[in-house]
């Protein structure tokens, strides 16, 4: 039976007992409105840990757009039913006041990797992410943390923060789960109109073709320009960025020896979609 817990004190009682029994604890941080992408993380955690906590918290600090925060879907009952099928032990779903009580003043700010791309387009976003993730690690005392490659830059920010701050947790990055047409699953996808949804798969198709062309020897700049052109032609309102970066530092890179990643953000139907793939 999946148990819903709202307070850090209650969570700690359980986790301390698990740890005393020598059990490995995994945590999957989410903002709810769960889909197969989230469930794949929970399944990976179940496969590797004796105990699994999924956190559901719509973190106000990581929203740089108040309208996005207001519109963010909240579907706790449905989420709980899904997590039950995976065999998750605990859903930790605290109220904002439990996470940020009166008098809370700290911010965790990760340098370098959090600055370009999403960091530039969404000021303050990664400070919000780094702060809440640090708190969730402290609250859950988990041994392993599961994150999606869908949010590649976020995964690198979390890896950097765990390294820099000696947080005693192992971070696991899980593959992006996609719809049949390639669209990366996201809680924001259901805000698309049927017309928008019908063309949203072009984002993955366009960056996949660009990555293939680059591997085949085409210039980065040309391949990226063609991908952006495809998106605009398909009906995307705006291409925020399509970039080829060092997969770990997220800095521009033409070092073929190191892993590289193509990352993109574009607007369709007033919804901001992001995706990324290895090159
Ligand atoms: P969110 O609820 O959007 O904050 O996402 C919670 C976690 O699920 C993050 O680690 C995301 O990277 C991961 N995630 C979201 N969508 C997907 C997906 N389509 N495939 C794999 N992981 C995902």
XYZ file of C-alpha atoms and ligand atoms in Angstrom:
302
model
C 0.000 0.000 0.000
C 1.390 3.382 -0.995
C 1.293 5.767 1.936
C 0.890 9.560 1.531
C 3.018 11.590 3.936
C 2.827 15.380 4.368
C 5.438 16.268 6.984
C 9.183 15.879 7.248
C 8.832 14.587 10.819
C 6.560 11.698 9.740
C 8.791 10.895 6.787
C 11.908 10.774 8.969
C 10.332 8.254 11.373
C 9.752 5.838 8.477
C 13.081 6.382 6.738
C 15.039 5.964 9.978
C 13.362 2.576 10.522
C 14.163 1.504 6.934
C 17.778 2.551 7.321
C 18.108 0.802 10.672
C 17.007 -2.368 8.837
C 19.801 -1.764 6.272
C 17.440 -0.981 3.388
C 18.505 1.137 0.404
C 16.175 4.107 -0.109
C 15.481 5.673 -3.526
C 13.805 9.023 -4.186
C 12.081 10.257 -7.347
C 11.410 14.014 -7.166
C 8.419 15.136 -9.270
C 5.881 17.928 -9.519
C 3.011 15.472 -10.027
C 0.637 15.179 -13.002
C 2.410 11.900 -13.532
C 2.860 10.156 -16.879
C 4.879 7.181 -18.146
C 8.098 9.236 -18.011
C 7.745 9.670 -14.250
C 6.653 6.055 -13.817
C 9.766 4.830 -15.625
C 11.853 6.608 -12.967
C 9.791 5.015 -10.190
C 10.237 1.592 -11.828
C 14.007 2.104 -12.124
C 14.079 3.046 -8.427
C 12.016 -0.034 -7.511
C 14.435 -2.267 -9.411
C 17.456 -0.927 -7.504
C 16.186 0.055 -4.039
C 14.309 -1.775 -1.304
C 12.283 1.349 -0.501
C 11.042 4.041 -2.885
C 9.754 7.531 -2.122
C 8.172 9.617 -4.886
C 7.929 13.273 -3.935
C 5.133 15.402 -5.389
C 5.708 19.098 -4.839
C 4.965 21.930 -7.270
C 7.928 24.031 -6.232
C 6.999 27.723 -6.449
C 10.677 28.757 -6.388
C 11.477 27.186 -9.751
C 8.707 28.942 -11.682
C 9.896 32.193 -13.183
C 6.457 32.670 -14.758
C 3.563 33.038 -12.227
C 1.005 32.074 -14.875
C 2.852 28.781 -15.529
C 2.764 28.041 -11.770
C -0.958 28.792 -11.583
C -1.751 26.626 -14.617
C 0.448 23.714 -13.513
C -1.791 20.598 -13.337
C -2.458 19.075 -9.899
C -3.818 15.517 -10.026
C -2.806 13.901 -6.732
C -5.500 11.190 -6.571
C -4.701 9.940 -10.083
C -0.960 10.153 -9.336
C -1.397 8.060 -6.190
C -3.322 5.395 -8.129
C -0.515 5.159 -10.715
C 2.240 4.957 -8.092
C 0.330 2.228 -6.303
C 0.568 0.073 -9.458
C 4.364 0.487 -9.444
C 4.607 -0.481 -5.766
C 6.027 2.800 -4.488
C 6.227 2.796 -0.668
C 5.651 6.467 0.065
C 4.360 9.568 -1.680
C 5.826 12.584 0.068
C 3.521 15.484 -0.814
C 4.204 18.392 1.543
C 2.381 21.736 1.594
C 4.496 24.742 0.527
C 4.679 25.887 4.185
C 6.310 22.587 5.174
C 9.059 23.092 2.589
C 9.433 26.860 2.961
C 8.298 27.758 6.489
C 8.245 31.365 7.684
C 11.795 32.555 8.131
C 13.242 30.419 5.325
C 16.104 32.389 3.734
C 18.574 30.051 1.978
C 19.219 29.495 -1.718
C 21.403 26.839 -3.338
C 22.948 28.293 -6.473
C 24.996 26.053 -8.768
C 27.540 27.860 -10.959
C 28.656 27.060 -14.501
C 26.369 24.354 -15.797
C 23.193 26.159 -14.691
C 24.038 29.400 -16.499
C 23.498 28.858 -20.279
C 20.362 27.708 -22.176
C 17.510 27.149 -19.657
C 19.422 29.236 -17.101
C 19.543 32.196 -19.464
C 15.934 31.848 -20.680
C 14.468 31.168 -17.208
C 16.304 33.366 -14.675
C 16.192 31.900 -11.156
C 14.810 28.563 -12.352
C 17.858 26.447 -11.482
C 18.328 28.177 -8.112
C 14.779 27.027 -7.341
C 15.517 23.510 -8.577
C 18.862 23.238 -6.733
C 17.336 24.556 -3.510
C 14.353 22.188 -3.510
C 16.388 19.165 -4.609
C 18.921 19.785 -1.824
C 16.037 20.009 0.645
C 14.355 16.852 -0.692
C 17.638 14.943 -0.370
C 17.933 16.142 3.225
C 14.301 15.421 4.037
C 14.228 11.920 2.546
C 17.833 10.934 3.450
C 17.709 8.825 0.264
C 20.687 6.784 -0.949
C 19.783 7.080 -4.639
C 18.014 9.849 -6.595
C 16.327 9.259 -9.969
C 16.087 12.008 -12.597
C 15.016 12.075 -16.252
C 17.328 12.843 -19.153
C 14.330 14.727 -20.582
C 15.574 17.630 -18.443
C 19.224 17.098 -19.384
C 20.552 20.385 -18.068
C 18.706 19.897 -14.772
C 20.319 16.449 -14.461
C 23.781 18.030 -14.934
C 22.936 20.721 -12.351
C 21.948 18.032 -9.823
C 25.124 16.013 -10.520
C 27.239 19.157 -10.041
C 25.508 20.101 -6.779
C 25.908 16.601 -5.337
C 29.626 16.660 -6.250
C 30.214 20.202 -4.995
C 28.344 19.841 -1.698
C 29.329 16.223 -0.892
C 25.700 15.147 -0.699
C 25.776 11.419 0.143
C 23.493 10.246 -2.683
C 24.014 8.477 -6.008
C 22.265 10.171 -8.933
C 20.775 8.014 -11.684
C 19.815 9.586 -15.048
C 16.996 7.710 -16.843
C 16.173 7.698 -20.585
C 13.510 10.018 -21.991
C 10.149 8.311 -22.518
C 8.420 9.433 -25.725
C 5.014 9.309 -27.389
C 4.684 7.270 -30.611
C 5.558 10.332 -32.750
C 8.695 11.070 -30.725
C 7.294 13.869 -28.539
C 8.946 13.658 -25.121
C 6.276 13.021 -22.485
C 5.642 16.075 -20.331
C 2.945 17.287 -17.967
C 2.693 20.389 -20.167
C 1.809 18.438 -23.345
C -1.883 18.274 -22.470
C -2.049 22.055 -22.761
C -1.505 21.704 -26.516
C -4.524 22.052 -28.819
C -5.268 18.984 -30.996
C -3.693 20.871 -33.924
C -0.599 21.672 -31.858
C -0.341 18.116 -30.594
C -0.445 16.864 -34.192
C 2.727 18.806 -35.098
C 4.583 18.665 -31.740
C 6.510 15.560 -32.822
C 8.412 17.714 -35.312
C 10.657 18.952 -32.471
C 12.182 15.516 -31.897
C 12.236 14.729 -35.630
C 14.035 17.999 -36.461
C 16.777 17.645 -33.841
C 17.195 13.944 -34.674
C 17.806 14.780 -38.340
C 20.193 17.595 -37.360
C 22.156 15.230 -35.113
C 22.385 12.645 -37.922
C 23.516 15.292 -40.407
C 26.219 16.509 -38.002
C 27.444 12.955 -37.461
C 27.537 12.590 -41.257
C 29.816 15.640 -41.505
C 27.454 18.569 -42.086
C 28.379 21.825 -40.328
C 26.711 22.301 -36.923
C 25.459 25.701 -37.859
C 23.818 24.580 -41.095
C 22.166 21.531 -39.492
C 20.792 23.656 -36.645
C 19.524 26.335 -39.015
C 17.635 23.705 -41.012
C 16.103 22.246 -37.827
C 14.887 25.697 -36.712
C 13.466 26.300 -40.178
C 11.530 23.010 -40.007
C 9.987 23.985 -36.669
C 8.870 27.394 -37.909
C 7.540 25.855 -41.114
C 5.551 23.245 -39.119
C 3.863 26.022 -37.109
C 5.992 26.510 -33.970
C 5.636 30.157 -32.920
C 9.157 30.618 -31.691
C 12.415 28.701 -31.494
C 14.202 29.800 -28.311
C 17.332 27.802 -28.915
C 18.738 24.767 -30.660
C 22.319 24.239 -29.514
C 25.047 21.638 -29.750
C 26.869 21.549 -26.402
C 29.326 19.553 -24.333
C 27.009 17.004 -22.686
C 28.408 17.620 -19.204
C 29.434 21.283 -19.004
C 26.718 22.525 -21.425
C 29.307 24.888 -22.879
C 29.816 25.249 -26.668
C 32.057 22.437 -27.834
C 33.586 21.192 -31.012
C 35.690 18.605 -29.249
C 34.652 15.421 -31.009
C 36.311 13.297 -28.297
C 33.829 14.348 -25.599
C 30.115 13.416 -25.545
C 27.959 16.145 -27.050
C 24.266 16.840 -26.723
C 21.808 18.762 -28.859
C 19.319 20.707 -26.735
C 16.274 22.647 -27.896
C 13.447 24.806 -26.569
C 10.557 26.023 -28.710
C 7.053 27.409 -28.281
C 3.957 25.822 -29.783
C 0.385 26.868 -28.928
C 1.746 29.077 -26.135
C 3.382 25.984 -24.564
C 7.138 25.830 -24.087
C 8.507 22.447 -25.165
C 12.067 21.242 -24.497
C 13.965 18.217 -25.726
C 17.514 16.925 -26.095
C 19.388 14.011 -27.678
C 22.950 12.713 -27.837
C 24.932 13.645 -30.974
P 8.695 17.054 -13.390
O 7.523 16.499 -12.670
O 8.397 17.569 -14.757
O 9.495 18.010 -12.547
O 9.665 15.822 -13.651
C 10.073 14.989 -12.603
C 11.148 14.067 -13.104
O 10.639 13.275 -14.175
C 12.367 14.822 -13.665
O 13.555 14.153 -13.275
C 12.140 14.749 -15.146
O 13.335 14.818 -15.899
C 11.512 13.367 -15.277
N 10.763 13.275 -16.529
C 9.811 14.116 -16.984
N 9.388 13.744 -18.204
C 10.110 12.633 -18.539
C 10.152 11.779 -19.687
N 9.365 12.005 -20.748
N 11.011 10.745 -19.671
C 11.817 10.519 -18.598
N 11.823 11.285 -17.498
C 10.986 12.333 -17.462
